Short mmCIF file of C-alpha atoms in Angstrom, two decimals:
data_model
loop_
_atom_site.label_atom_id
_atom_site.label_comp_id
_atom_site.label_asym_id
_atom_site.label_seq_id
_atom_site.Cartn_x
_atom_site.Cartn_y
_atom_site.Cartn_z
CA MET A 265 18.46 24.71 22.89
CA ALA A 266 15.47 23.16 21.17
CA THR A 267 11.96 23.31 22.56
CA LEU A 268 8.81 21.76 21.11
CA PHE A 269 5.45 23.41 21.75
CA GLN A 270 2.21 21.70 20.85
CA GLY A 271 0.73 24.98 19.69
CA LEU A 272 -0.59 28.18 21.10
CA PRO A 273 -4.30 28.90 21.55
CA SER A 274 -5.93 29.97 18.34
CA SER A 275 -6.41 33.38 19.68
CA THR A 276 -3.16 34.39 20.25
CA ALA A 277 20.96 4.54 2.03
CA PHE A 278 20.25 5.98 -1.49
CA SER A 279 21.36 4.82 -4.94
CA SER A 280 24.20 6.94 -6.28
CA SER A 281 22.48 7.51 -9.63
CA ASN A 282 20.22 9.99 -9.28
CA LYS A 283 -8.52 19.36 -18.67
CA PHE A 284 -11.25 17.70 -17.21
CA ASN A 285 -14.19 19.36 -15.53
CA HIS A 286 -12.70 19.83 -12.16
CA ALA A 287 -14.19 19.12 -8.77
CA PRO A 288 -13.04 15.51 -9.08
CA ALA A 289 -15.75 13.03 -8.34
CA PRO A 290 -15.06 11.21 -5.08
CA THR A 291 -17.56 8.43 -5.51
CA SER A 292 -15.12 5.61 -6.23
CA PHE A 293 -14.33 3.01 -3.58
CA SER A 294 -13.74 4.52 -0.16
CA GLU A 295 -13.37 8.17 -1.15
CA ARG A 296 -16.15 10.23 0.38
CA LYS A 297 -15.53 13.93 -0.25
CA SER A 298 -13.28 16.29 -2.12
CA SER A 299 -12.80 20.03 -2.24
CA ILE A 300 -15.05 21.84 -4.71
CA VAL A 301 -13.49 25.24 -5.21
CA THR A 302 -10.94 26.54 -7.65
CA VAL A 303 -8.29 28.54 -5.85
CA ARG A 304 -6.00 30.90 -7.69
CA SER A 305 -2.56 31.85 -6.48
CA ASP A 306 -3.81 35.42 -6.04
CA ALA A 307 -6.39 34.08 -3.56
CA ARG A 308 -9.39 34.54 -5.86
CA TRP A 309 -11.72 31.55 -5.91
CA SER A 310 -14.83 30.30 -7.61
CA PRO A 311 -17.15 27.39 -6.80
CA VAL A 312 -17.33 24.71 -9.48
CA LEU A 313 -20.14 22.59 -8.14
CA ASN A 314 -23.28 23.31 -6.15
CA SER A 315 -23.69 20.96 -3.25
CA ALA A 316 -25.86 21.07 -0.20
CA THR A 317 -23.19 19.32 1.81
CA HIS A 318 -20.31 21.68 1.01
CA LYS A 319 -19.71 25.32 1.86
CA PRO A 320 -17.10 26.80 -0.50
CA GLN A 321 -16.59 30.00 1.47
CA ARG A 322 -15.75 28.15 4.66
CA LEU A 323 -13.58 25.72 2.78
CA ILE A 324 -11.36 28.35 1.27
CA THR A 325 -10.90 30.28 4.49
CA ASN A 326 -8.91 27.46 5.99
CA ALA A 327 -7.74 25.58 2.94
CA VAL A 328 -5.45 27.97 1.11
CA ALA A 329 -4.62 31.21 2.82
CA THR A 330 -3.91 34.47 1.03
CA LYS A 331 -0.32 34.98 -0.01
CA ALA A 332 1.17 38.02 1.62
CA ASP A 333 3.72 39.53 -0.73
CA SER A 334 2.76 41.59 -3.77
CA SER A 335 5.45 39.78 -5.74
CA LEU A 336 3.43 36.61 -5.29
CA ALA A 337 0.00 38.17 -5.65
CA SER A 338 -0.69 37.97 -9.36
CA THR A 339 0.30 35.55 -12.07
CA SER A 340 -1.77 36.95 -14.93
CA SER A 341 1.22 38.67 -16.51
CA LYS A 342 3.62 35.73 -16.18
CA PRO A 343 4.62 33.78 -19.28
CA GLY A 344 3.59 30.16 -19.61
CA HIS A 345 0.25 28.47 -19.17
CA GLU A 346 -2.14 28.30 -16.25
CA LEU A 347 -2.90 24.99 -14.58
CA LEU A 348 -4.48 23.65 -11.46
CA LEU A 349 -2.13 21.66 -9.26
CA PHE A 350 -3.64 18.30 -10.17
CA GLU A 351 -3.35 19.24 -13.86
CA ALA A 352 0.32 20.14 -13.35
CA LEU A 353 0.91 16.71 -11.81
CA ARG A 354 -0.82 15.11 -14.80
CA GLU A 355 1.21 17.17 -17.27
CA GLY A 356 4.48 16.14 -15.64
CA LEU A 357 3.42 12.51 -15.59
CA GLU A 358 2.27 12.60 -19.21
CA GLU A 359 5.52 14.19 -20.38
CA GLU A 360 7.57 11.50 -18.65
CA MET A 361 5.43 8.71 -20.10
CA GLU A 362 5.99 10.17 -23.57
CA ARG A 363 9.72 10.49 -22.94
CA ASP A 364 10.31 7.05 -21.44
CA PRO A 365 8.28 3.93 -22.41
CA CYS A 366 9.34 2.29 -19.12
CA VAL A 367 7.18 4.70 -17.12
CA CYS A 368 3.84 3.22 -16.09
CA VAL A 369 1.05 3.93 -13.61
CA MET A 370 -0.87 1.57 -11.36
CA GLY A 371 -3.49 1.95 -8.69
CA GLU A 372 -7.20 1.91 -7.96
CA ASP A 373 -9.28 3.66 -10.63
CA VAL A 374 -6.25 5.29 -12.27
CA GLY A 375 -7.32 4.07 -15.73
CA HIS A 376 -10.38 5.23 -17.61
CA TYR A 377 -11.91 6.78 -14.50
CA GLY A 378 -8.84 8.98 -14.27
CA GLY A 379 -8.05 8.63 -10.58
CA SER A 380 -10.02 9.84 -7.59
CA TYR A 381 -8.69 13.39 -8.09
CA LYS A 382 -8.28 13.12 -11.89
CA VAL A 383 -4.49 13.24 -11.91
CA THR A 384 -4.38 10.38 -14.44
CA LYS A 385 -7.45 11.36 -16.50
CA GLY A 386 -6.98 10.61 -20.21
CA LEU A 387 -3.72 8.71 -19.79
CA ALA A 388 -5.26 5.25 -20.27
CA THR A 389 -6.78 6.33 -23.58
CA LYS A 390 -3.45 7.73 -24.74
CA PHE A 391 -1.05 5.08 -23.46
CA GLY A 392 -3.18 1.97 -23.12
CA ASP A 393 -4.34 -0.23 -20.28
CA LEU A 394 -0.99 -1.93 -19.77
CA ARG A 395 0.81 1.31 -18.97
CA VAL A 396 -2.08 2.75 -16.96
CA LEU A 397 -3.15 -0.26 -14.96
CA ASP A 398 -6.31 -0.40 -12.88
CA THR A 399 -5.83 -2.61 -9.84
CA PRO A 400 -8.10 -4.26 -7.30
CA ILE A 401 -8.56 -2.70 -3.86
CA ALA A 402 -5.41 -4.33 -2.53
CA GLU A 403 -2.72 -1.80 -1.68
CA ASN A 404 -0.24 -4.37 -0.40
CA SER A 405 -0.56 -6.39 -3.62
CA PHE A 406 -0.23 -3.65 -6.23
CA THR A 407 2.48 -1.84 -4.26
CA GLY A 408 4.49 -5.05 -4.15
CA MET A 409 3.83 -5.55 -7.85
CA GLY A 410 5.09 -2.05 -8.58
CA ILE A 411 8.27 -2.62 -6.59
CA GLY A 412 8.87 -5.89 -8.44
CA ALA A 413 8.30 -4.11 -11.76
CA ALA A 414 10.89 -1.51 -10.77
CA MET A 415 13.39 -4.30 -10.08
CA THR A 416 12.98 -5.47 -13.69
CA GLY A 417 13.71 -2.02 -15.15
CA LEU A 418 10.31 -0.35 -15.32
CA ARG A 419 9.57 2.98 -13.63
CA PRO A 420 6.18 2.56 -11.95
CA ILE A 421 4.14 5.34 -10.37
CA ILE A 422 2.00 3.81 -7.64
CA GLU A 423 -1.04 5.89 -6.70
CA GLY A 424 -2.65 5.51 -3.34
CA MET A 425 -6.26 6.68 -3.62
CA ASN A 426 -5.68 8.14 -0.19
CA MET A 427 -2.34 8.15 1.58
CA GLY A 428 -3.92 6.53 4.62
CA PHE A 429 -4.65 3.43 2.55
CA LEU A 430 -0.91 2.95 1.96
CA LEU A 431 -0.57 1.81 5.55
CA LEU A 432 -1.81 -1.51 4.17
CA ALA A 433 1.36 -1.61 2.06
CA PHE A 434 3.75 -0.54 4.81
CA ASN A 435 5.57 -3.88 4.75
CA GLN A 436 6.24 -3.63 1.02
CA ILE A 437 7.36 -0.01 1.30
CA SER A 438 9.65 -0.52 4.29
CA ASN A 439 11.05 -4.02 3.87
CA ASN A 440 11.22 -4.07 0.08
CA CYS A 441 11.07 -0.62 -1.48
CA GLY A 442 13.55 1.06 0.83
CA MET A 443 15.95 -1.79 1.44
CA LEU A 444 16.27 -3.92 -1.71
CA HIS A 445 19.00 -1.81 -3.28
CA TYR A 446 21.11 -2.35 -0.18
CA THR A 447 20.19 -5.93 0.66
CA SER A 448 20.83 -7.02 -2.94
CA GLY A 449 24.34 -5.59 -2.80
CA GLY A 450 23.42 -2.98 -5.40
CA GLN A 451 22.13 -5.54 -7.90
CA PHE A 452 18.69 -3.93 -7.98
CA LYS A 453 17.58 -0.34 -8.24
CA ILE A 454 14.04 0.58 -7.24
CA PRO A 455 13.05 3.61 -9.38
CA VAL A 456 9.50 3.77 -8.12
CA VAL A 457 7.29 6.75 -7.21
CA ILE A 458 4.61 6.38 -4.57
CA ARG A 459 2.14 9.28 -4.57
CA GLY A 460 -1.34 10.27 -3.54
CA PRO A 461 -3.54 12.71 -1.60
CA GLY A 462 -3.24 13.18 2.12
CA GLY A 463 -3.55 15.78 4.84
CA VAL A 464 -6.48 17.23 6.73
CA GLY A 465 -9.33 18.00 4.34
CA ARG A 466 -12.72 19.44 5.15
CA GLN A 467 -14.44 16.95 7.43
CA LEU A 468 -13.08 13.82 5.79
CA GLY A 469 -12.76 12.06 9.14
CA ALA A 470 -9.76 10.60 10.91
CA GLU A 471 -8.96 7.76 8.49
CA HIS A 472 -9.02 10.08 5.47
CA SER A 473 -7.02 12.86 7.12
CA GLN A 474 -3.72 11.08 7.64
CA ARG A 475 -0.30 12.71 7.46
CA LEU A 476 2.06 9.81 6.85
CA GLU A 477 5.31 11.74 6.55
CA SER A 478 6.26 10.73 10.08
CA TYR A 479 5.52 7.07 9.35
CA PHE A 480 7.84 6.84 6.36
CA GLN A 481 10.69 9.17 7.33
CA SER A 482 12.57 6.51 9.31
CA ILE A 483 12.71 3.99 6.44
CA PRO A 484 16.28 3.82 5.08
CA GLY A 485 16.68 4.31 1.35
CA ILE A 486 13.52 6.32 0.67
CA GLN A 487 13.35 9.96 -0.37
CA MET A 488 10.32 12.08 0.49
CA VAL A 489 9.11 15.32 -1.09
CA ALA A 490 5.96 17.41 -0.65
CA CYS A 491 4.54 19.65 -3.37
CA SER A 492 2.75 22.89 -2.58
CA THR A 493 2.31 24.77 -5.90
CA PRO A 494 1.50 23.74 -9.48
CA TYR A 495 5.06 24.70 -10.44
CA ASN A 496 6.83 22.51 -7.92
CA ALA A 497 4.24 19.75 -8.26
CA LYS A 498 5.17 19.22 -11.90
CA GLY A 499 8.89 19.69 -11.36
CA LEU A 500 9.02 17.30 -8.42
CA MET A 501 6.89 14.71 -10.22
CA LYS A 502 9.29 14.66 -13.16
CA ALA A 503 12.34 14.53 -10.89
CA ALA A 504 10.87 11.69 -8.83
CA ILE A 505 10.14 9.61 -11.95
CA ARG A 506 13.69 10.09 -13.22
CA SER A 507 15.31 9.29 -9.89
CA GLU A 508 16.97 5.90 -9.39
CA ASN A 509 15.75 5.93 -5.78
CA PRO A 510 12.27 5.20 -4.46
CA VAL A 511 10.47 8.50 -3.88
CA ILE A 512 7.29 9.22 -1.94
CA LEU A 513 5.51 12.32 -3.26
CA PHE A 514 3.06 13.83 -0.78
CA GLU A 515 0.16 15.80 -2.24
CA HIS A 516 -2.33 17.71 -0.09
CA VAL A 517 -5.97 17.08 -0.83
CA LEU A 518 -6.86 20.76 -0.38
CA LEU A 519 -4.21 22.03 -2.79
CA TYR A 520 -5.32 20.14 -5.91
CA ASN A 521 -7.41 23.10 -7.12
CA LEU A 522 -4.71 25.70 -6.51
CA LYS A 523 -4.06 27.53 -9.78
CA ASP A 524 -0.87 29.15 -11.05
CA ARG A 525 1.15 29.67 -14.21
CA ILE A 526 3.97 27.33 -15.04
CA PRO A 527 6.60 27.61 -17.80
CA ASP A 528 5.90 26.31 -21.28
CA GLU A 529 9.41 24.93 -21.54
CA GLU A 530 10.41 21.72 -19.79
CA TYR A 531 11.89 21.93 -16.31
CA VAL A 532 12.85 19.45 -13.60
CA LEU A 533 13.37 20.40 -9.95
CA SER A 534 15.83 18.97 -7.48
CA LEU A 535 14.46 16.46 -5.00
CA GLU A 536 16.82 17.73 -2.31
CA GLU A 537 16.37 21.51 -2.39
CA ALA A 538 14.20 23.79 -0.30
CA GLU A 539 12.47 26.85 -1.78
CA MET A 540 12.96 30.37 -0.51
CA VAL A 541 9.39 31.69 -0.50
CA ARG A 542 9.98 35.02 1.23
CA PRO A 543 13.37 36.50 2.25
CA GLY A 544 13.48 38.13 5.67
CA GLU A 545 15.70 39.11 8.57
CA HIS A 546 13.99 38.52 11.91
CA VAL A 547 12.95 34.85 12.06
CA THR A 548 13.18 31.74 9.88
CA ILE A 549 9.84 30.00 9.34
CA LEU A 550 10.20 26.48 7.96
CA THR A 551 7.10 24.84 6.54
CA TYR A 552 5.80 22.68 3.70
CA SER A 553 2.66 21.65 1.81
CA ARG A 554 -0.61 23.36 2.85
CA MET A 555 0.95 25.11 5.83
CA ARG A 556 2.96 27.23 3.39
CA TYR A 557 -0.22 29.23 2.76
CA HIS A 558 -1.12 29.55 6.41
CA VAL A 559 2.39 30.88 7.01
CA MET A 560 2.14 33.38 4.15
CA GLN A 561 -1.19 34.62 5.47
CA ALA A 562 0.40 35.10 8.88
CA ALA A 563 3.40 36.81 7.25
CA LYS A 564 1.16 39.61 6.00
CA THR A 565 0.02 40.34 9.55
CA LEU A 566 3.57 40.08 10.86
CA VAL A 567 4.88 42.58 8.31
CA ASN A 568 2.15 45.03 9.33
CA LYS A 569 3.34 44.62 12.90
CA GLY A 570 6.95 45.39 11.98
CA TYR A 571 8.37 41.89 11.73
CA ASP A 572 10.33 40.60 8.75
CA PRO A 573 9.95 36.80 8.58
CA GLU A 574 11.92 34.61 6.21
CA VAL A 575 9.73 31.80 4.86
CA ILE A 576 11.21 28.59 3.48
CA ASP A 577 9.20 25.74 1.95
CA ILE A 578 11.47 22.81 2.81
CA ARG A 579 9.88 20.62 0.06
CA SER A 580 12.43 17.84 0.61
CA LEU A 581 11.26 16.03 3.74
CA LYS A 582 14.07 13.49 3.49
CA PRO A 583 16.83 14.45 3.26
CA PHE A 584 16.53 18.02 4.57
CA ASP A 585 18.23 20.81 2.63
CA LEU A 586 20.44 21.85 5.52
CA HIS A 587 22.47 24.18 3.29
CA THR A 588 19.51 26.47 2.61
CA ILE A 589 18.15 26.07 6.13
CA GLY A 590 21.55 26.72 7.70
CA LYS A 591 22.13 29.93 5.74
CA SER A 592 18.82 31.25 6.96
CA VAL A 593 19.39 30.25 10.57
CA LYS A 594 22.77 31.99 10.57
CA LYS A 595 21.07 35.15 9.32
CA THR A 596 17.96 35.29 11.55
CA HIS A 597 19.13 33.26 14.59
CA ARG A 598 15.52 32.25 15.34
CA VAL A 599 13.51 29.32 13.97
CA LEU A 600 9.80 28.57 13.86
CA ILE A 601 8.65 25.29 12.31
CA VAL A 602 5.05 25.06 11.10
CA GLU A 603 3.70 21.70 10.00
CA GLU A 604 0.45 19.80 9.64
CA CYS A 605 2.15 16.60 10.72
CA MET A 606 1.65 15.29 14.24
CA ARG A 607 3.69 16.81 17.04
CA THR A 608 5.12 13.55 18.38
CA GLY A 609 7.72 12.06 16.07
CA GLY A 610 6.78 14.31 13.17
CA ILE A 611 8.83 16.09 10.53
CA GLY A 612 9.11 19.07 12.87
CA ALA A 613 10.72 16.94 15.56
CA SER A 614 13.30 15.59 13.11
CA LEU A 615 13.94 19.07 11.73
CA THR A 616 14.38 20.44 15.24
CA ALA A 617 16.96 17.77 15.99
CA ALA A 618 18.85 18.41 12.76
CA ILE A 619 19.01 22.18 13.32
CA THR A 620 20.07 21.75 16.94
CA GLU A 621 22.84 19.33 16.00
CA ASN A 622 24.19 21.46 13.17
CA PHE A 623 23.43 25.10 14.02
CA ASN A 624 22.98 25.25 17.78
CA ASP A 625 25.59 27.98 18.23
CA ASP A 626 23.74 30.20 15.74
CA LEU A 627 20.47 30.17 17.68
CA ASP A 628 19.52 33.08 19.93
CA ALA A 629 16.29 31.44 21.12
CA PRO A 630 14.84 27.93 21.45
CA ILE A 631 13.33 26.43 18.32
CA VAL A 632 9.54 26.59 18.34
CA CYS A 633 7.51 23.94 16.52
CA LEU A 634 3.80 24.34 15.80
CA SER A 635 2.24 21.00 14.86
CA SER A 636 -1.13 19.29 14.69
CA GLN A 637 -2.59 17.98 17.92
CA ASP A 638 -1.82 14.37 18.82
CA VAL A 639 -5.43 13.27 18.34
CA PRO A 640 -7.39 11.54 15.58
CA THR A 641 -8.74 14.26 13.32
CA PRO A 642 -12.33 14.98 14.38
CA TYR A 643 -15.15 14.94 11.86
CA ALA A 644 -16.80 18.05 13.31
CA GLY A 645 -15.53 21.07 11.38
CA THR A 646 -14.95 23.32 14.39
CA LEU A 647 -13.00 20.65 16.24
CA GLU A 648 -11.05 19.79 13.09
CA GLU A 649 -9.84 23.39 12.83
CA TRP A 650 -8.62 23.29 16.43
CA THR A 651 -6.36 20.32 15.69
CA VAL A 652 -4.46 22.11 12.90
CA VAL A 653 -2.18 25.15 13.16
CA GLN A 654 -3.96 28.37 12.18
CA PRO A 655 -2.40 31.70 11.03
CA ALA A 656 -3.20 33.45 14.33
CA GLN A 657 -1.09 30.90 16.19
CA ILE A 658 1.83 31.55 13.85
CA VAL A 659 1.61 35.30 14.46
CA THR A 660 1.61 34.80 18.22
CA ALA A 661 4.51 32.36 18.09
CA VAL A 662 6.67 34.80 16.09
CA GLU A 663 5.84 37.64 18.47
CA GLN A 664 6.92 35.57 21.46
CA LEU A 665 10.00 34.22 19.68
CA CYS A 666 11.22 37.70 18.74
CA GLN A 667 10.78 39.25 22.21
#
C-alpha cells in the first residue's frame, strides 16, 4: 500500500531510566557561511549584517516559510520571553549546567569563541574551561572522550561544528555510544548528547549540507530528535541531557535565527512525542525540522483551495511516536511525508514502512513521500533549490493524493 515518490516537479536497545550579536561568525576552522537574517515566527525578518556575498531576501524565501494559521501568526501577546532558536538551545544548556555539575560541553571552538553558531557563547566564562572544553579538530577523538566521560558518570554534550564532520566519529557513535550499555550487560549507561548544525543551507556545498538522520537511525541504542522551534529546541535539549540514553539532537542551520516566545517557567519535553502543528481532516502531513515551515506555507494554499491538512512535526526520529501518528492516520486515511533527508533509506522510508506495518488497513491511498534528490547538494543556488522539496510540490502532492 506504500509508494515512494522522489518528488513532483516544482511547478506542480535503550536504557530503562529515562545574547550575543547574532549572525554567528563562521570563520572558525572549516565553517564557511552562515545565515544572516533574523526570522520571526510571524514571518517578519530583518538583516543583521551587510554582506556582498549574501542576499537576505532570497535566503528567507526558501529558508523559513510563512506559517499559515492565524493561531500561529503572532507571538507578541504571548507570555514569556522572546529568543532566537540558538539562544533557546543555549538557555536550556545553561540551565542544565547550573542544575547538574556533571553536565559538560566539548567540541571545536565551544569555549571562549562560543561555538560556530554561538550556542555555547558565555558558558566558558561562567562555568570554566574544564566544563566547556575546547578540543582539537579531531571528531573521532573528542567524541570517544565524551563517551568515555559518560561511562564514568558525567553528562557530556558533544558539539559537532557541522553534522557532516561527525562522520569522522561514526565508529565511536555506532560501536561505542549505541552499544556499550548492552555489551556491558547494563554495567554502563551512556548519558551523552551529540548535537550540531546540519541540513541544506544557502550554498554551503555538498559536504556542509549533510542530513545524517538516515546514517544514524539504524544504530541500536540511540535516540534521535530534531528541533524546529525555539520552544521545542530548549525543551528537547533539556530532555536529552537528562536522559540516560545517548541522544542525537539535530539542529537545522537555517533555523538558528528563528524567533519565538518561550515560557519563563522551566519545562522539559518528551523525547518520544510528536507535535500536532495543525489539526485537519483530509490528509496527514508528517514532517520535521525545516520542512515544517515549507509544509505550513503549503497549508495556507491548500486551505484556500478547500483542503484541510493535518500537520504533525514528528520531532522524535527514533523511535517514532506511532500513537500520535496512528490517531491521525485513522482520521484522515491519507499520508504525505515531507522531509529534507535523502529519498533512499531516509527517515521517510522508515516512516513509510512503520505506517504500512501498523496502519495499512486504515489507508485509503498509497503513502506519498517527498524527499530530497539522491544527489550531492549542488553549490549553485538554483540547482540547490531543485534538490529540496518546495511548497509548490507539497500542494501538488496533496491535490493528487486527495483525488
